[in-house]
Amino acid sequence: MQTRRSFLKSTFESSAALILAGVNVNAVAQEANVTTEQMRNGGRLAKLTIQPLRNNVFLISGSGGNVLVFPGSDGKLVVDSGLATSKIQMSKALQSISPDPLQFLINTHWHFDHTDGNEWMHAAGATIYAHEKTLSRMQHEQFIPEFEGVYQPSPAGALPTVTFDRTKALQVNGHQITLTRYTPAHTETDISVFFADADVLHAGDSFFSRFYPFIDYNSGGNIDGMIAACRETLALTSPSTIIVGGHGPVGMRSDVVAFEQMLVEVRGRVAALKQSGASVKEVTARKPTASFDSKWGNGFISANLFTWLIYRGV
């Protein structure tokens, strides 16, 4: 990781665009409730929790994004790898679920809190599946100004080894698992992972359960795509489907509906203010998220940062 000064220097082009829009880059970064470095440091002391979901699918939470585990005779399948700094805890959690070897790893998108553990999981035997744009992003330096993040190209052992464009079906442990690309939403690399027999879907960061989401415009994400991804999730699921977001507690269709309604409503408020000529500072001062803050404003994306992210995309 670089210092704040070297980070801002190395991301001049991205920062310049924000400055031209009348946004103080330092202030935007400070609106995030955690930095990349803090996340990785937190991973070393993370206490992981294991929650059985349905039909032998388990959720591990506490290290970066939510991780799903599906053990069986073909070996363990894992969705997202969490933070590399939680390797000891994650290894113990996986072993406590079953002694089956780690054979399959699926990345829902490229972000480090979902792929940081790729290298050690690949070394343990996992073939890594992801969208082709996840591979492309991980092969090149990436920037996320909002989290003071500069990410060097991933080592070869961390890179996805099997990629696809639209959909990919897997037969693992007697179950069908379908990977489907989302309309670019949180990033341009997002996919869903649907365990048809268990009726469990991992939506990655296209769905934040009970938190305001992060939208990574530097990685091809946008607010309209987030709304579209909600509708794509609803089209793939039924009222009985367990839906796991990238962050937050386990949800159901009703939670995705509420998430979509929040996104649509706040987008409309911000767009109306922007179209009237209001600056991002003026829009933020009007608190367009106020009616939603008590429910959605308790995660690592503040109401002000969420407002800025929507302002940027409308």
CSV table of C-alpha atoms in Angstrom, one decimal:
chain,number,residue,atom,x,y,z
A,1,MET,CA,0.0,0.0,0.0
A,2,GLN,CA,1.1,3.6,-0.7
A,3,THR,CA,0.8,6.7,1.5
A,4,ARG,CA,-2.0,9.1,0.9
A,5,ARG,CA,0.4,11.5,-0.7
A,6,SER,CA,1.8,9.0,-3.2
A,7,PHE,CA,-1.6,7.6,-3.8
A,8,LEU,CA,-3.0,10.9,-4.9
A,9,LYS,CA,0.0,11.6,-7.0
A,10,SER,CA,-0.2,8.2,-8.8
A,11,THR,CA,-4.0,8.6,-9.4
A,12,PHE,CA,-3.7,12.1,-10.8
A,13,GLU,CA,-5.9,11.5,-13.8
A,14,SER,CA,-8.7,10.0,-11.8
A,15,SER,CA,-8.4,12.7,-9.2
A,16,ALA,CA,-8.4,15.4,-11.7
A,17,ALA,CA,-11.7,14.3,-13.0
A,18,LEU,CA,-13.2,14.7,-9.5
A,19,ILE,CA,-11.6,18.0,-9.0
A,20,LEU,CA,-13.1,19.3,-12.2
A,21,ALA,CA,-16.4,18.2,-11.0
A,22,GLY,CA,-15.9,20.4,-7.9
A,23,VAL,CA,-15.2,17.5,-5.5
A,24,ASN,CA,-12.4,17.4,-3.0
A,25,VAL,CA,-10.8,14.0,-3.4
A,26,ASN,CA,-9.5,13.9,0.2
A,27,ALA,CA,-13.0,14.6,1.5
A,28,VAL,CA,-14.5,11.9,-0.7
A,29,ALA,CA,-12.0,9.3,0.6
A,30,GLN,CA,-12.7,10.4,4.2
A,31,GLU,CA,-16.4,9.7,3.7
A,32,ALA,CA,-15.7,6.0,3.5
A,33,ASN,CA,-15.8,4.5,7.0
A,34,VAL,CA,-12.7,2.3,6.3
A,35,THR,CA,-9.7,2.3,4.1
A,36,THR,CA,-8.2,-0.7,2.2
A,37,GLU,CA,-5.3,-0.8,4.6
A,38,GLN,CA,-7.6,-0.9,7.6
A,39,MET,CA,-9.6,-3.7,6.0
A,40,ARG,CA,-6.5,-5.8,5.5
A,41,ASN,CA,-5.2,-5.1,9.0
A,42,GLY,CA,-8.6,-6.0,10.4
A,43,GLY,CA,-8.5,-9.3,8.5
A,44,ARG,CA,-5.6,-10.5,10.7
A,45,LEU,CA,-7.8,-10.4,13.8
A,46,ALA,CA,-11.1,-11.2,12.2
A,47,LYS,CA,-13.4,-13.6,14.0
A,48,LEU,CA,-15.2,-15.6,11.4
A,49,THR,CA,-18.7,-17.0,11.8
A,50,ILE,CA,-20.2,-20.0,10.0
A,51,GLN,CA,-23.9,-20.2,9.2
A,52,PRO,CA,-25.5,-23.2,7.6
A,53,LEU,CA,-27.9,-22.1,4.9
A,54,ARG,CA,-29.6,-24.9,3.0
A,55,ASN,CA,-28.7,-28.3,1.4
A,56,ASN,CA,-25.1,-28.3,2.6
A,57,VAL,CA,-24.3,-24.7,1.6
A,58,PHE,CA,-22.6,-22.7,4.3
A,59,LEU,CA,-21.9,-19.0,4.8
A,60,ILE,CA,-18.6,-17.8,6.3
A,61,SER,CA,-18.6,-14.1,7.2
A,62,GLY,CA,-16.1,-11.8,8.9
A,63,SER,CA,-13.3,-11.6,6.4
A,64,GLY,CA,-13.9,-9.2,3.5
A,65,GLY,CA,-17.0,-10.2,1.6
A,66,ASN,CA,-19.4,-13.0,2.4
A,67,VAL,CA,-18.0,-16.4,1.4
A,68,LEU,CA,-20.1,-19.4,0.5
A,69,VAL,CA,-18.9,-23.0,0.9
A,70,PHE,CA,-20.3,-26.1,-0.6
A,71,PRO,CA,-18.4,-29.4,0.4
A,72,GLY,CA,-18.9,-32.8,-1.1
A,73,SER,CA,-17.3,-35.8,-2.8
A,74,ASP,CA,-15.9,-33.6,-5.7
A,75,GLY,CA,-14.2,-31.4,-3.1
A,76,LYS,CA,-15.1,-28.0,-1.6
A,77,LEU,CA,-16.5,-25.3,-3.8
A,78,VAL,CA,-16.0,-21.8,-2.4
A,79,VAL,CA,-17.5,-18.5,-3.6
A,80,ASP,CA,-15.1,-15.6,-3.0
A,81,SER,CA,-11.9,-15.9,-1.0
A,82,GLY,CA,-12.0,-13.1,1.6
A,83,LEU,CA,-8.9,-11.3,2.8
A,84,ALA,CA,-5.5,-13.0,2.5
A,85,THR,CA,-4.7,-11.8,6.0
A,86,SER,CA,-7.4,-14.1,7.4
A,87,LYS,CA,-5.9,-17.2,5.9
A,88,ILE,CA,-5.4,-18.9,9.3
A,89,GLN,CA,-9.0,-18.3,10.4
A,90,MET,CA,-10.4,-19.1,7.0
A,91,SER,CA,-8.5,-22.4,6.7
A,92,LYS,CA,-9.8,-23.4,10.1
A,93,ALA,CA,-13.3,-22.5,9.2
A,94,LEU,CA,-13.2,-24.5,6.0
A,95,GLN,CA,-11.8,-27.5,7.8
A,96,SER,CA,-14.5,-27.3,10.4
A,97,ILE,CA,-17.2,-27.5,7.7
A,98,SER,CA,-15.7,-30.6,6.2
A,99,PRO,CA,-12.3,-32.3,5.5
A,100,ASP,CA,-13.0,-32.3,1.7
A,101,PRO,CA,-10.2,-30.8,-0.3
A,102,LEU,CA,-10.5,-27.3,-1.7
A,103,GLN,CA,-11.1,-27.8,-5.5
A,104,PHE,CA,-13.2,-25.0,-6.8
A,105,LEU,CA,-13.2,-21.2,-6.2
A,106,ILE,CA,-15.5,-18.7,-7.8
A,107,ASN,CA,-14.9,-14.9,-7.7
A,108,THR,CA,-18.1,-12.8,-7.9
A,109,HIS,CA,-16.0,-9.8,-9.1
A,110,TRP,CA,-12.4,-8.5,-9.0
A,111,HIS,CA,-12.3,-6.4,-5.7
A,112,PHE,CA,-9.6,-7.4,-3.3
A,113,ASP,CA,-12.0,-8.1,-0.4
A,114,HIS,CA,-13.4,-10.9,-2.5
A,115,THR,CA,-10.2,-12.1,-4.2
A,116,ASP,CA,-7.4,-11.4,-1.8
A,117,GLY,CA,-7.3,-15.0,-0.7
A,118,ASN,CA,-7.1,-16.4,-4.2
A,119,GLU,CA,-3.4,-17.1,-4.2
A,120,TRP,CA,-3.4,-19.4,-1.2
A,121,MET,CA,-6.7,-21.1,-2.2
A,122,HIS,CA,-5.3,-21.8,-5.6
A,123,ALA,CA,-2.1,-23.2,-4.0
A,124,ALA,CA,-4.3,-25.4,-1.9
A,125,GLY,CA,-5.8,-26.9,-5.1
A,126,ALA,CA,-8.6,-24.7,-6.2
A,127,THR,CA,-9.4,-24.0,-9.9
A,128,ILE,CA,-10.6,-20.3,-10.0
A,129,TYR,CA,-13.6,-19.4,-12.0
A,130,ALA,CA,-14.6,-15.8,-12.8
A,131,HIS,CA,-15.9,-13.4,-15.5
A,132,GLU,CA,-13.3,-12.7,-18.2
A,133,LYS,CA,-13.2,-9.0,-17.1
A,134,THR,CA,-12.3,-10.1,-13.6
A,135,LEU,CA,-9.1,-11.7,-15.0
A,136,SER,CA,-8.4,-8.5,-17.1
A,137,ARG,CA,-8.8,-6.2,-14.0
A,138,MET,CA,-6.6,-8.4,-11.9
A,139,GLN,CA,-3.9,-8.5,-14.5
A,140,HIS,CA,-3.5,-4.7,-14.4
A,141,GLU,CA,-3.0,-2.0,-11.8
A,142,GLN,CA,-6.3,-0.7,-10.4
A,143,PHE,CA,-7.3,2.3,-8.4
A,144,ILE,CA,-10.2,3.0,-6.0
A,145,PRO,CA,-9.9,6.6,-4.9
A,146,GLU,CA,-12.8,6.3,-2.4
A,147,PHE,CA,-10.8,3.8,-0.3
A,148,GLU,CA,-7.3,5.2,-1.0
A,149,GLY,CA,-6.7,2.0,-2.8
A,150,VAL,CA,-3.9,1.3,-5.3
A,151,TYR,CA,-3.8,-2.3,-6.4
A,152,GLN,CA,-0.9,-3.8,-8.2
A,153,PRO,CA,-1.4,-6.6,-10.7
A,154,SER,CA,-2.3,-9.8,-8.9
A,155,PRO,CA,0.3,-12.6,-8.8
A,156,ALA,CA,-0.1,-15.4,-11.3
A,157,GLY,CA,-1.3,-17.8,-8.7
A,158,ALA,CA,-4.2,-15.5,-7.8
A,159,LEU,CA,-5.6,-15.1,-11.3
A,160,PRO,CA,-8.8,-16.9,-12.5
A,161,THR,CA,-7.9,-20.0,-14.5
A,162,VAL,CA,-11.3,-20.5,-16.1
A,163,THR,CA,-13.2,-17.5,-17.4
A,164,PHE,CA,-16.5,-16.9,-19.4
A,165,ASP,CA,-18.5,-14.1,-20.9
A,166,ARG,CA,-22.3,-14.5,-20.3
A,167,THR,CA,-23.0,-17.8,-18.4
A,168,LYS,CA,-21.2,-20.9,-17.2
A,169,ALA,CA,-22.8,-24.0,-15.7
A,170,LEU,CA,-20.9,-26.3,-13.3
A,171,GLN,CA,-21.9,-29.8,-12.0
A,172,VAL,CA,-20.3,-30.1,-8.6
A,173,ASN,CA,-21.1,-32.6,-5.8
A,174,GLY,CA,-24.2,-33.6,-7.6
A,175,HIS,CA,-25.6,-30.1,-7.9
A,176,GLN,CA,-25.9,-27.6,-10.7
A,177,ILE,CA,-24.3,-24.3,-10.1
A,178,THR,CA,-24.9,-21.5,-12.7
A,179,LEU,CA,-22.6,-18.4,-13.0
A,180,THR,CA,-24.4,-15.5,-14.8
A,181,ARG,CA,-22.9,-12.1,-15.7
A,182,TYR,CA,-24.8,-9.0,-14.4
A,183,THR,CA,-25.3,-5.8,-16.3
A,184,PRO,CA,-22.2,-3.8,-15.2
A,185,ALA,CA,-23.4,-2.6,-11.8
A,186,HIS,CA,-21.1,-2.5,-8.8
A,187,THR,CA,-18.3,-3.1,-11.3
A,188,GLU,CA,-18.1,-4.4,-14.9
A,189,THR,CA,-16.9,-7.8,-13.6
A,190,ASP,CA,-20.0,-8.8,-11.5
A,191,ILE,CA,-21.6,-12.2,-11.6
A,192,SER,CA,-24.2,-14.1,-9.7
A,193,VAL,CA,-23.7,-17.7,-8.5
A,194,PHE,CA,-26.9,-19.8,-8.2
A,195,PHE,CA,-27.0,-23.1,-6.4
A,196,ALA,CA,-30.2,-24.4,-8.1
A,197,ASP,CA,-30.8,-27.5,-5.9
A,198,ALA,CA,-30.3,-25.5,-2.7
A,199,ASP,CA,-32.1,-22.5,-4.0
A,200,VAL,CA,-29.3,-20.2,-2.8
A,201,LEU,CA,-27.9,-17.3,-4.8
A,202,HIS,CA,-24.8,-15.3,-4.1
A,203,ALA,CA,-25.2,-11.9,-5.7
A,204,GLY,CA,-21.8,-10.5,-4.9
A,205,ASP,CA,-21.6,-6.7,-4.4
A,206,SER,CA,-24.5,-6.1,-6.8
A,207,PHE,CA,-26.6,-6.5,-3.6
A,208,PHE,CA,-25.6,-5.1,-0.2
A,209,SER,CA,-27.9,-6.5,2.5
A,210,ARG,CA,-29.1,-3.6,4.7
A,211,PHE,CA,-26.2,-1.3,3.8
A,212,TYR,CA,-25.7,1.5,1.3
A,213,PRO,CA,-23.6,0.0,-1.6
A,214,PHE,CA,-20.3,1.0,-3.0
A,215,ILE,CA,-20.4,1.7,-6.8
A,216,ASP,CA,-17.0,1.5,-8.4
A,217,TYR,CA,-17.1,3.8,-11.4
A,218,ASN,CA,-13.4,3.3,-11.9
A,219,SER,CA,-14.2,-0.4,-12.6
A,220,GLY,CA,-17.1,0.3,-14.9
A,221,GLY,CA,-19.9,0.3,-12.3
A,222,ASN,CA,-22.9,2.7,-12.3
A,223,ILE,CA,-26.1,3.4,-10.4
A,224,ASP,CA,-28.4,2.4,-13.3
A,225,GLY,CA,-26.5,-0.9,-13.5
A,226,MET,CA,-27.1,-1.5,-9.8
A,227,ILE,CA,-30.8,-1.0,-10.3
A,228,ALA,CA,-30.7,-3.3,-13.4
A,229,ALA,CA,-28.8,-6.0,-11.4
A,230,CYS,CA,-31.5,-6.0,-8.7
A,231,ARG,CA,-34.1,-6.8,-11.4
A,232,GLU,CA,-31.8,-9.5,-12.8
A,233,THR,CA,-31.5,-11.1,-9.4
A,234,LEU,CA,-35.3,-11.0,-9.0
A,235,ALA,CA,-35.7,-12.7,-12.4
A,236,LEU,CA,-33.4,-15.5,-11.3
A,237,THR,CA,-35.0,-16.2,-7.9
A,238,SER,CA,-38.2,-17.1,-6.2
A,239,PRO,CA,-39.8,-16.1,-2.9
A,240,SER,CA,-38.1,-19.1,-1.3
A,241,THR,CA,-34.6,-18.3,-2.6
A,242,ILE,CA,-31.9,-17.4,0.0
A,243,ILE,CA,-30.0,-14.4,-1.4
A,244,VAL,CA,-26.5,-13.6,-0.1
A,245,GLY,CA,-25.1,-10.2,-0.8
A,246,GLY,CA,-21.4,-9.4,-0.9
A,247,HIS,CA,-21.8,-7.7,2.5
A,248,GLY,CA,-24.4,-7.8,5.2
A,249,PRO,CA,-26.8,-10.5,6.6
A,250,VAL,CA,-28.5,-13.2,4.5
A,251,GLY,CA,-31.5,-11.9,2.6
A,252,MET,CA,-34.5,-13.0,0.6
A,253,ARG,CA,-36.3,-11.5,-2.4
A,254,SER,CA,-38.1,-9.0,-0.2
A,255,ASP,CA,-34.8,-7.6,0.8
A,256,VAL,CA,-33.7,-7.2,-2.8
A,257,VAL,CA,-37.0,-5.5,-3.6
A,258,ALA,CA,-36.4,-3.1,-0.7
A,259,PHE,CA,-32.8,-2.5,-1.9
A,260,GLU,CA,-34.0,-1.7,-5.4
A,261,GLN,CA,-36.7,0.6,-4.2
A,262,MET,CA,-34.1,2.5,-2.1
A,263,LEU,CA,-31.8,2.8,-5.0
A,264,VAL,CA,-34.5,4.1,-7.4
A,265,GLU,CA,-35.9,6.6,-4.9
A,266,VAL,CA,-32.5,8.1,-3.9
A,267,ARG,CA,-31.4,8.2,-7.5
A,268,GLY,CA,-34.5,10.1,-8.4
A,269,ARG,CA,-34.0,12.7,-5.7
A,270,VAL,CA,-30.3,13.2,-6.5
A,271,ALA,CA,-31.0,13.4,-10.3
A,272,ALA,CA,-33.7,16.0,-9.8
A,273,LEU,CA,-31.4,18.2,-7.7
A,274,LYS,CA,-28.5,17.8,-10.1
A,275,GLN,CA,-30.7,18.7,-13.1
A,276,SER,CA,-31.8,21.8,-11.3
A,277,GLY,CA,-28.1,22.9,-11.2
A,278,ALA,CA,-27.2,21.9,-7.7
A,279,SER,CA,-23.5,21.1,-7.1
A,280,VAL,CA,-22.6,17.8,-5.3
A,281,LYS,CA,-22.0,19.8,-2.1
A,282,GLU,CA,-25.4,21.4,-2.3
A,283,VAL,CA,-27.1,18.0,-3.1
A,284,THR,CA,-25.3,16.4,-0.1
A,285,ALA,CA,-26.4,19.3,2.2
A,286,ARG,CA,-30.0,18.5,1.2
A,287,LYS,CA,-29.6,15.0,2.6
A,288,PRO,CA,-31.5,13.1,-0.1
A,289,THR,CA,-30.9,9.8,1.7
A,290,ALA,CA,-32.3,11.0,5.1
A,291,SER,CA,-35.5,8.8,5.0
A,292,PHE,CA,-33.3,5.7,4.4
A,293,ASP,CA,-30.3,6.4,6.7
A,294,SER,CA,-31.6,4.6,9.8
A,295,LYS,CA,-31.9,1.3,7.8
A,296,TRP,CA,-29.2,1.5,5.2
A,297,GLY,CA,-26.6,3.9,6.7
A,298,ASN,CA,-24.8,1.7,9.1
A,299,GLY,CA,-22.2,0.1,6.9
A,300,PHE,CA,-18.9,1.2,5.6
A,301,ILE,CA,-20.4,3.5,2.9
A,302,SER,CA,-21.7,6.7,4.5
A,303,ALA,CA,-24.8,8.5,3.4
A,304,ASN,CA,-22.7,11.4,2.0
A,305,LEU,CA,-20.4,9.0,0.0
A,306,PHE,CA,-23.5,7.2,-1.3
A,307,THR,CA,-25.0,10.5,-2.4
A,308,TRP,CA,-21.7,11.4,-4.2
A,309,LEU,CA,-21.7,8.0,-6.0
A,310,ILE,CA,-25.2,8.5,-7.3
A,311,TYR,CA,-24.5,12.2,-8.2
A,312,ARG,CA,-21.6,11.0,-10.3
A,313,GLY,CA,-23.8,8.6,-12.3
A,314,VAL,CA,-26.9,10.7,-13.1
